[in-house]
């Protein structure tokens, strides 16, 4: 639900200043007569937030959710996406529960959800849990109670599981010490005890470490982000530093905490105001105690807030803020319950050195149709995503998402414009799918809320659309170019795909239009089918790294870690090495509209213009017909673990097929 800000820009600045004064008074020993108590002014502020965000039917629905969660013994959380101007600076943790007249965040986790396109799923954790701590002691800044904090954190983490937790505090406090530790070890948690702030001139948050001379040195958000770039196992960062959650008025990602989430850390706890040493100690020790007891990170923050309120009696319980990359709050997956992979493994079958040409027999259909999963009406594209979910771009404007095993409808995103969707691309995270529409507009959808995350207007036509394997980038082919966008919908690359017009290669009236686009392994390069019938691999500067020439237009692309497959207008399907070597060529006569590699078999599926789906064994070169569809194909994909394949037609029939017997008999399917 999107709502207007509770204050105008002019009102907000004065209100926040008064709120910060009340917060300071709540822990100050000084007594001031004749003024409103800090608690009363903050309660009034929280009620105004509630009147805007939680009103009417929303309030009733919240009560139902709270009661249902309590009855079922389940947890509930409120995810806030503060993406409007100035609203990220509002302390939403002071929201008041309308039915209980108490602060909502002391009962229900209130979380800043950044809704990234590439949230990192929790990996399997191999014990021990490794915690790296750094406490900064610059000679020109007030000293912090870092020794007491070390002791309390170590006690909280090792109280019940001393053999499963390894806590290491750096002896040094320079950026070089932190960089060396992060790059030379595997750490799951980083805890920083230091001063922090926000630089208005640079519009960047920072923390204070020590320089070579012992005085304070600012580590700005961008520099901090680079330090953690080589720490893929890092799952939680706690910034026990003042103002480490503060951002600029227009961009939440300028804060130290949000920039670290954007860099790939699933959860970051930071401070939105100055915090006293004692409150910081109480919060940290309580937070880690609940983490050690196995609570999700959002509930651990809520329990720690309650501890600060009860023990300190101040309003500082709302100073800590939790930022999440997604709705996942268990940032450490147990080793006996590994998460579902977000990117399929590549086909590892060996490929012969010689080039062969094989035309399969069309007489026998060797697959059995398991059943029809759905009938969605006219459909332009079908795409298989994470968790075996299927997305269909329907010509009534809807994006429908189904399970691939029983066809259950799990999401239905309504049209945001009249133009129909023509192409789809899945993020590696099951929550997000992108659609491209007839006017060129691209919409990235949040399947949980069935609403757009962002809308991109590339300013040109095209059909190519692809997420990178890590979900950080979205590539579009637009006219004769490839545009690359980041998770917020900002264009970061605009690459020229070819210069045919200069070379005089185009016929009169013909357009320079690039075709399908995919990312190469490693996500640094893009692969695009150009209008001069050449498939090109381009680096981040738009320079050609590799080229695969063809005689006719390339309609479809697919790749593994080892192979590139191209499908042409003349029905030829070619399999190439990444070094540009042609390994196999197969002719099917009809335009090869869709290609799909199996994630766990050395197999390639080809769907041609007439709806014939053919399977190709990458080891032996053997081919056979897997399915004859009733109309033109909209997509084809393999299900994992030998569970067959799914197909979609332009008339909207989505079907599931068993693998042919010869694949099962030769041990290809698991």
XYZ file of C-alpha atoms in Angstrom, residues 112-636:
525
model
C 12.771 -1.146 6.530
C 12.317 -3.292 3.423
C 14.519 -2.022 0.597
C 12.851 -4.409 -1.920
C 15.934 -5.061 -4.008
C 15.727 -6.977 -7.272
C 18.638 -9.170 -6.163
C 18.084 -10.080 -2.508
C 20.514 -12.689 -1.263
C 18.894 -15.900 0.008
C 20.307 -17.345 3.245
C 23.023 -19.884 2.435
C 23.612 -23.079 4.339
C 25.644 -22.172 7.411
C 28.590 -24.374 8.261
C 29.246 -24.002 11.979
C 30.807 -22.380 13.842
C 29.048 -19.047 13.422
C 31.961 -16.678 12.830
C 31.616 -13.148 14.219
C 34.139 -10.420 13.428
C 34.160 -7.344 15.631
C 35.967 -4.032 15.282
C 35.958 -1.257 17.881
C 37.367 2.097 16.828
C 39.398 4.177 19.283
C 40.454 7.374 17.462
C 42.540 9.630 19.696
C 40.525 12.768 18.836
C 37.027 11.367 19.514
C 35.302 10.494 22.815
C 36.025 6.950 23.945
C 33.305 4.290 23.817
C 32.475 1.476 26.241
C 33.957 -1.002 23.775
C 35.478 -3.380 26.343
C 32.126 -3.905 28.090
C 30.417 -4.372 24.726
C 32.935 -7.054 23.724
C 32.338 -8.952 26.947
C 28.544 -8.756 26.735
C 28.390 -9.840 23.098
C 30.741 -12.759 23.684
C 28.705 -13.833 26.721
C 25.398 -13.553 24.828
C 26.598 -15.597 21.843
C 28.493 -18.274 23.728
C 26.067 -18.732 26.608
C 24.285 -21.749 25.072
C 26.516 -22.726 22.167
C 30.158 -22.042 22.948
C 31.334 -24.748 20.523
C 29.289 -23.328 17.653
C 30.263 -19.648 17.884
C 33.641 -18.095 17.121
C 33.910 -14.429 18.123
C 37.032 -12.579 17.015
C 37.790 -8.921 17.778
C 40.382 -7.128 15.694
C 43.334 -5.789 17.679
C 43.630 -2.870 15.231
C 41.020 -0.279 14.277
C 42.236 1.038 10.897
C 40.460 0.405 7.603
C 43.461 -1.681 6.519
C 42.939 -3.975 9.530
C 39.263 -4.451 8.666
C 39.982 -4.981 4.959
C 42.643 -7.616 5.616
C 40.410 -9.531 8.044
C 37.404 -9.512 5.698
C 39.433 -10.651 2.704
C 41.389 -13.354 4.466
C 38.625 -15.134 6.406
C 35.044 -16.407 6.206
C 32.799 -14.265 8.406
C 29.053 -14.472 8.895
C 28.536 -11.425 11.142
C 30.364 -8.087 11.306
C 29.885 -5.957 14.431
C 31.206 -2.382 14.432
C 31.568 -0.276 17.607
C 32.422 3.231 16.463
C 31.241 6.774 15.887
C 29.283 7.552 12.741
C 27.519 10.316 10.883
C 26.191 11.642 7.599
C 28.147 13.958 5.299
C 25.669 16.428 3.770
C 28.221 17.730 1.238
C 28.947 14.273 -0.155
C 25.434 12.954 0.576
C 26.949 9.846 2.126
C 26.890 8.104 5.463
C 30.148 7.118 7.166
C 31.654 5.430 10.191
C 34.783 6.634 11.991
C 37.817 4.351 12.189
C 41.405 5.322 13.039
C 43.885 6.662 10.532
C 47.589 5.895 10.449
C 48.271 8.748 12.922
C 45.637 7.490 15.366
C 43.144 10.278 14.677
C 39.669 9.723 13.244
C 39.302 8.727 9.588
C 35.930 8.595 7.881
C 35.029 5.399 6.041
C 32.243 6.529 3.701
C 29.445 4.229 2.558
C 30.925 3.606 -0.903
C 34.330 2.718 0.561
C 32.710 0.439 3.132
C 30.764 -1.265 0.336
C 34.007 -2.085 -1.494
C 35.527 -3.591 1.652
C 32.756 -6.184 1.945
C 32.628 -6.987 -1.785
C 34.832 -10.064 -1.334
C 32.884 -11.442 1.652
C 30.046 -13.506 0.110
C 29.328 -15.342 3.377
C 28.592 -12.131 5.303
C 24.926 -12.231 6.304
C 24.516 -9.649 9.048
C 26.194 -6.339 9.861
C 25.491 -4.505 13.112
C 26.569 -0.857 13.117
C 26.604 0.254 16.737
C 27.408 3.728 15.444
C 25.419 6.943 15.746
C 23.525 8.090 12.624
C 24.572 5.010 10.628
C 20.971 4.697 9.346
C 20.682 8.357 8.313
C 20.283 9.061 4.585
C 19.845 12.038 2.298
C 16.410 13.494 1.697
C 15.982 11.994 -1.765
C 17.806 8.645 -1.663
C 17.665 6.053 1.121
C 20.703 4.284 -0.373
C 23.009 7.138 0.683
C 22.962 5.849 4.268
C 25.744 3.557 5.418
C 23.285 0.784 6.309
C 21.235 0.815 3.081
C 24.341 0.899 0.893
C 25.597 -2.283 2.589
C 22.264 -4.014 1.896
C 22.502 -2.873 -1.715
C 25.993 -4.432 -1.838
C 24.546 -7.843 -1.011
C 24.253 -8.134 2.794
C 20.809 -9.592 3.642
C 20.370 -7.724 6.955
C 21.903 -4.613 8.530
C 21.114 -3.149 11.954
C 22.042 0.522 12.317
C 21.231 3.615 14.397
C 19.017 6.453 13.172
C 20.037 8.835 15.976
C 22.827 9.255 18.462
C 22.663 6.534 21.103
C 24.133 6.444 24.593
C 26.766 3.869 25.463
C 24.522 2.163 27.982
C 21.569 1.836 25.604
C 23.877 0.530 22.880
C 25.277 -2.085 25.285
C 21.842 -3.242 26.391
C 20.585 -3.478 22.823
C 23.618 -5.381 21.509
C 23.766 -7.939 24.307
C 20.016 -8.621 24.149
C 19.993 -8.786 20.339
C 22.781 -11.360 20.167
C 21.258 -13.392 22.986
C 18.086 -13.858 20.933
C 20.062 -14.517 17.740
C 21.940 -17.270 19.609
C 18.589 -18.701 20.693
C 17.598 -19.055 17.031
C 15.148 -16.169 16.632
C 14.856 -14.516 13.207
C 16.684 -11.214 13.025
C 13.508 -9.072 13.033
C 12.154 -10.650 16.205
C 15.571 -10.416 17.851
C 15.550 -6.661 17.175
C 12.042 -6.338 18.648
C 13.036 -8.199 21.829
C 16.159 -6.049 22.152
C 14.091 -2.877 21.761
C 11.845 -4.034 24.584
C 14.912 -4.664 26.763
C 16.203 -1.117 26.160
C 12.817 0.378 27.026
C 12.396 -1.595 30.221
C 15.957 -1.263 31.487
C 16.800 2.270 30.333
C 13.380 3.882 30.546
C 14.288 6.119 27.609
C 13.017 6.509 24.056
C 16.262 5.082 22.657
C 14.603 1.723 22.036
C 13.511 3.110 18.615
C 17.003 4.278 17.622
C 18.088 0.877 16.192
C 16.707 0.262 12.672
C 16.624 -3.022 10.787
C 17.178 -2.948 7.015
C 16.382 -6.075 5.003
C 17.104 -6.973 1.397
C 13.922 -9.070 1.226
C 11.220 -10.565 3.419
C 13.676 -13.270 4.541
C 14.485 -12.771 8.237
C 16.289 -16.044 8.930
C 19.620 -14.870 7.606
C 21.364 -18.098 8.638
C 19.952 -21.294 7.131
C 20.662 -24.461 9.172
C 23.040 -26.935 7.579
C 20.440 -29.732 7.525
C 17.892 -27.579 5.665
C 19.701 -25.991 2.709
C 17.840 -23.290 0.794
C 16.596 -23.782 -2.696
C 19.199 -22.636 -5.231
C 18.373 -19.350 -6.930
C 20.323 -20.051 -10.116
C 20.300 -23.389 -11.914
C 23.592 -25.242 -12.314
C 24.971 -25.485 -15.818
C 24.981 -28.564 -17.972
C 28.340 -30.245 -17.505
C 28.159 -32.847 -20.244
C 31.235 -33.155 -22.459
C 30.941 -32.032 -26.061
C 32.618 -33.626 -29.094
C 35.242 -31.659 -31.003
C 33.765 -32.283 -34.425
C 30.917 -30.391 -36.055
C 27.973 -32.647 -36.890
C 24.675 -32.153 -38.702
C 21.799 -34.365 -37.563
C 18.153 -34.197 -38.564
C 15.863 -36.094 -36.192
C 13.013 -38.348 -37.180
C 9.560 -36.695 -36.980
C 7.551 -39.893 -37.001
C 7.492 -40.771 -33.344
C 6.559 -38.734 -30.298
C 8.463 -40.218 -27.363
C 7.148 -38.100 -24.469
C 3.990 -38.551 -22.453
C 1.892 -35.515 -21.608
C 1.340 -35.446 -17.855
C -1.434 -32.881 -18.102
C -2.542 -29.313 -18.700
C -1.374 -27.001 -15.910
C -3.366 -23.945 -16.957
C -5.254 -22.319 -19.794
C -4.698 -18.572 -19.594
C -5.983 -17.404 -22.964
C -3.800 -15.677 -25.544
C -0.245 -15.603 -24.256
C 2.932 -14.014 -25.662
C 5.573 -15.642 -23.459
C 6.055 -18.335 -20.807
C 9.111 -18.315 -18.512
C 10.277 -20.699 -15.777
C 11.766 -19.071 -12.697
C 13.120 -19.920 -9.229
C 11.271 -22.483 -7.106
C 9.850 -23.976 -10.340
C 7.404 -21.079 -10.759
C 5.968 -20.298 -14.175
C 5.177 -16.766 -15.356
C 2.894 -16.125 -18.318
C 2.669 -12.814 -20.199
C -1.016 -12.784 -21.119
C -2.578 -10.682 -23.820
C -5.246 -9.402 -21.434
C -2.393 -7.428 -19.852
C -1.972 -9.659 -16.790
C 1.199 -11.376 -15.604
C 0.071 -14.686 -14.107
C 2.352 -16.891 -12.007
C 1.716 -20.609 -11.410
C 3.370 -23.548 -9.736
C 4.797 -25.909 -12.336
C 3.706 -29.115 -10.592
C -0.029 -28.553 -10.191
C -0.724 -25.233 -11.952
C -1.871 -23.428 -8.783
C -2.179 -19.676 -9.353
C 0.098 -17.900 -6.852
C 0.169 -14.329 -8.202
C -1.660 -12.177 -10.720
C -0.224 -8.750 -11.507
C -2.762 -6.339 -13.021
C -1.983 -4.277 -16.131
C -0.453 -0.872 -15.487
C -1.057 0.294 -19.046
C -2.986 -0.710 -22.174
C 0.009 -2.170 -23.990
C 0.221 -5.938 -23.657
C 3.289 -7.727 -22.255
C 5.437 -9.442 -24.887
C 8.458 -10.725 -22.942
C 9.408 -11.920 -19.444
C 12.559 -12.309 -17.367
C 12.890 -13.804 -13.891
C 15.115 -12.468 -11.158
C 17.037 -15.246 -9.351
C 14.843 -14.369 -6.375
C 11.308 -15.750 -6.668
C 9.712 -12.501 -5.579
C 10.531 -10.515 -8.712
C 9.785 -10.938 -12.409
C 10.147 -8.345 -15.168
C 7.813 -7.854 -18.121
C 8.377 -5.937 -21.326
C 5.425 -4.374 -23.117
C 4.536 -3.480 -26.692
C 5.520 0.172 -26.246
C 8.933 -0.847 -24.891
C 8.125 -0.143 -21.234
C 9.607 -2.595 -18.708
C 7.912 -3.291 -15.366
C 9.602 -5.120 -12.495
C 6.905 -6.776 -10.360
C 6.794 -7.668 -6.696
C 4.868 -10.944 -6.734
C 4.100 -10.777 -3.026
C 2.223 -7.483 -3.321
C 1.330 -7.934 -7.022
C 2.491 -4.377 -7.686
C 5.356 -2.749 -9.621
C 8.734 -2.316 -7.950
C 9.860 0.037 -10.694
C 8.900 1.041 -14.226
C 11.571 1.611 -16.860
C 11.005 3.584 -20.061
C 13.998 2.826 -22.293
C 12.873 5.134 -25.082
C 12.784 2.582 -27.883
C 11.383 -0.715 -29.105
C 12.777 -4.197 -28.618
C 12.062 -7.655 -27.243
C 15.307 -8.612 -25.493
C 15.052 -8.769 -21.688
C 17.300 -10.573 -19.176
C 18.305 -10.467 -15.516
C 21.887 -11.157 -14.536
C 22.436 -14.368 -12.553
C 22.944 -12.405 -9.334
C 19.881 -10.235 -9.953
C 21.790 -6.935 -9.766
C 21.335 -5.952 -13.408
C 18.589 -5.957 -16.015
C 19.558 -5.845 -19.712
C 17.289 -4.678 -22.553
C 17.866 -4.630 -26.286
C 16.608 -1.277 -27.576
C 16.800 -0.534 -31.298
C 20.488 -1.133 -32.102
C 21.692 -0.881 -28.498
C 21.807 -2.782 -25.222
C 20.836 -0.874 -22.099
C 21.677 -2.145 -18.608
C 19.799 -0.978 -15.503
C 20.493 -1.388 -11.786
C 18.116 -2.575 -9.061
C 16.526 0.859 -8.706
C 15.791 1.218 -12.408
C 18.690 3.606 -13.106
C 20.489 3.113 -16.416
C 24.156 2.218 -15.867
C 25.188 1.123 -19.385
C 24.160 2.068 -22.922
C 26.096 -0.132 -25.338
C 26.127 0.051 -29.116
C 25.377 -3.419 -30.474
C 26.619 -2.795 -34.004
C 27.391 -0.163 -36.630
C 25.683 -1.684 -39.683
C 24.344 1.600 -41.015
C 27.840 3.033 -41.197
C 29.021 -0.071 -43.009
C 26.170 0.182 -45.532
C 24.797 -3.220 -44.542
C 21.133 -2.248 -44.152
C 18.649 -2.303 -46.965
C 16.449 0.735 -47.570
C 13.765 1.068 -44.877
C 15.247 -1.676 -42.676
C 15.670 -0.878 -38.973
C 18.675 -1.478 -36.774
C 16.991 -3.712 -34.207
C 18.810 -5.970 -31.773
C 17.154 -9.261 -30.818
C 17.304 -11.480 -27.725
C 19.848 -10.677 -25.012
C 21.366 -12.736 -22.171
C 24.183 -12.296 -19.652
C 27.448 -14.214 -19.972
C 28.744 -16.191 -16.961
C 30.030 -13.796 -14.333
C 27.452 -11.146 -15.331
C 30.108 -8.709 -16.592
C 29.327 -9.181 -20.298
C 26.103 -9.279 -22.303
C 25.311 -11.472 -25.324
C 23.031 -9.935 -27.939
C 21.683 -11.092 -31.310
C 22.295 -8.182 -33.682
C 20.351 -7.288 -36.814
C 23.345 -8.144 -39.049
C 22.869 -11.827 -38.026
C 25.897 -11.788 -35.725
C 25.624 -12.710 -32.039
C 28.054 -10.509 -30.113
C 29.516 -10.647 -26.626
C 30.035 -7.095 -25.331
C 31.970 -5.979 -22.273
C 30.947 -3.141 -19.939
C 32.463 -0.566 -22.319
C 30.549 -1.925 -25.311
C 33.633 -3.496 -26.881
C 33.196 -6.780 -28.760
C 34.761 -9.695 -26.893
C 33.497 -12.520 -29.109
C 31.303 -12.887 -32.216
C 29.285 -15.819 -33.548
C 28.272 -15.175 -37.212
C 25.095 -16.594 -38.814
C 23.533 -16.590 -42.259
C 20.050 -15.591 -41.071
C 18.462 -13.755 -38.166
C 18.946 -15.266 -34.695
C 15.614 -15.642 -32.869
C 16.658 -17.352 -29.626
C 19.639 -17.649 -27.275
C 20.520 -19.934 -24.375
C 23.710 -20.642 -22.497
C 25.388 -22.724 -19.802
C 28.740 -22.144 -18.139
C 30.368 -23.960 -21.086
C 28.114 -23.532 -24.122
C 26.138 -21.001 -26.147
C 23.140 -22.106 -28.253
C 21.633 -20.026 -31.050
C 18.363 -20.668 -32.911
C 17.826 -19.131 -36.346
C 15.037 -18.109 -38.675
C 15.975 -20.934 -41.090
C 15.553 -23.589 -38.384
C 19.278 -24.101 -37.792
C 20.326 -24.558 -34.153
C 24.027 -24.157 -33.431
C 25.965 -25.001 -30.288
C 29.136 -22.996 -29.743
C 32.003 -22.819 -27.276
C 32.674 -19.523 -25.505
C 35.828 -19.275 -27.607
C 33.701 -18.970 -30.786
C 34.103 -22.551 -31.990
C 31.106 -24.266 -33.627
C 30.600 -27.642 -31.932
C 27.315 -28.901 -33.401
C 24.733 -27.801 -35.953
C 21.247 -29.227 -36.270
C 18.575 -28.416 -38.849
C 14.859 -28.488 -38.037
C 13.416 -26.642 -41.024
C 11.138 -24.265 -39.090
C 12.265 -21.117 -37.219
C 13.728 -22.035 -33.801
C 11.712 -19.738 -31.533
C 12.701 -20.998 -28.077
C 15.751 -22.780 -26.608
C 16.313 -24.145 -23.102
C 19.205 -26.035 -21.521
C 18.389 -28.538 -18.784
C 19.808 -27.533 -15.370
C 20.850 -31.089 -14.480
C 20.980 -33.070 -17.762
C 23.177 -32.687 -20.862
C 20.066 -31.767 -22.865
C 18.830 -28.906 -25.046
C 15.137 -28.342 -25.847
C 14.149 -26.608 -29.096
C 10.630 -25.333 -29.820
C 10.097 -24.388 -33.469
C 7.569 -22.062 -35.072
C 5.012 -24.851 -35.699
C 5.026 -26.093 -32.091
C 7.293 -29.129 -32.395
C 9.512 -29.513 -29.325
C 12.715 -31.497 -29.904
C 15.218 -32.716 -27.316
C 18.921 -32.885 -28.166
C 21.462 -34.931 -26.171
C 24.629 -32.815 -25.927
C 26.873 -35.858 -25.426
C 25.729 -38.270 -28.128
C 24.021 -35.826 -30.460
C 20.863 -37.957 -30.401
C 17.596 -36.076 -30.985
C 13.935 -36.945 -30.662
C 10.584 -35.205 -30.647
C 9.319 -34.565 -27.146
C 5.997 -32.847 -27.887
C 3.758 -31.616 -30.686
C 1.938 -28.524 -29.454
C -1.483 -27.510 -30.690
C -0.322 -24.024 -31.733
C 2.727 -21.769 -31.886
C 4.981 -21.984 -28.812
C 5.260 -19.268 -26.165
C 8.075 -20.966 -24.260
C 9.734 -24.213 -23.189
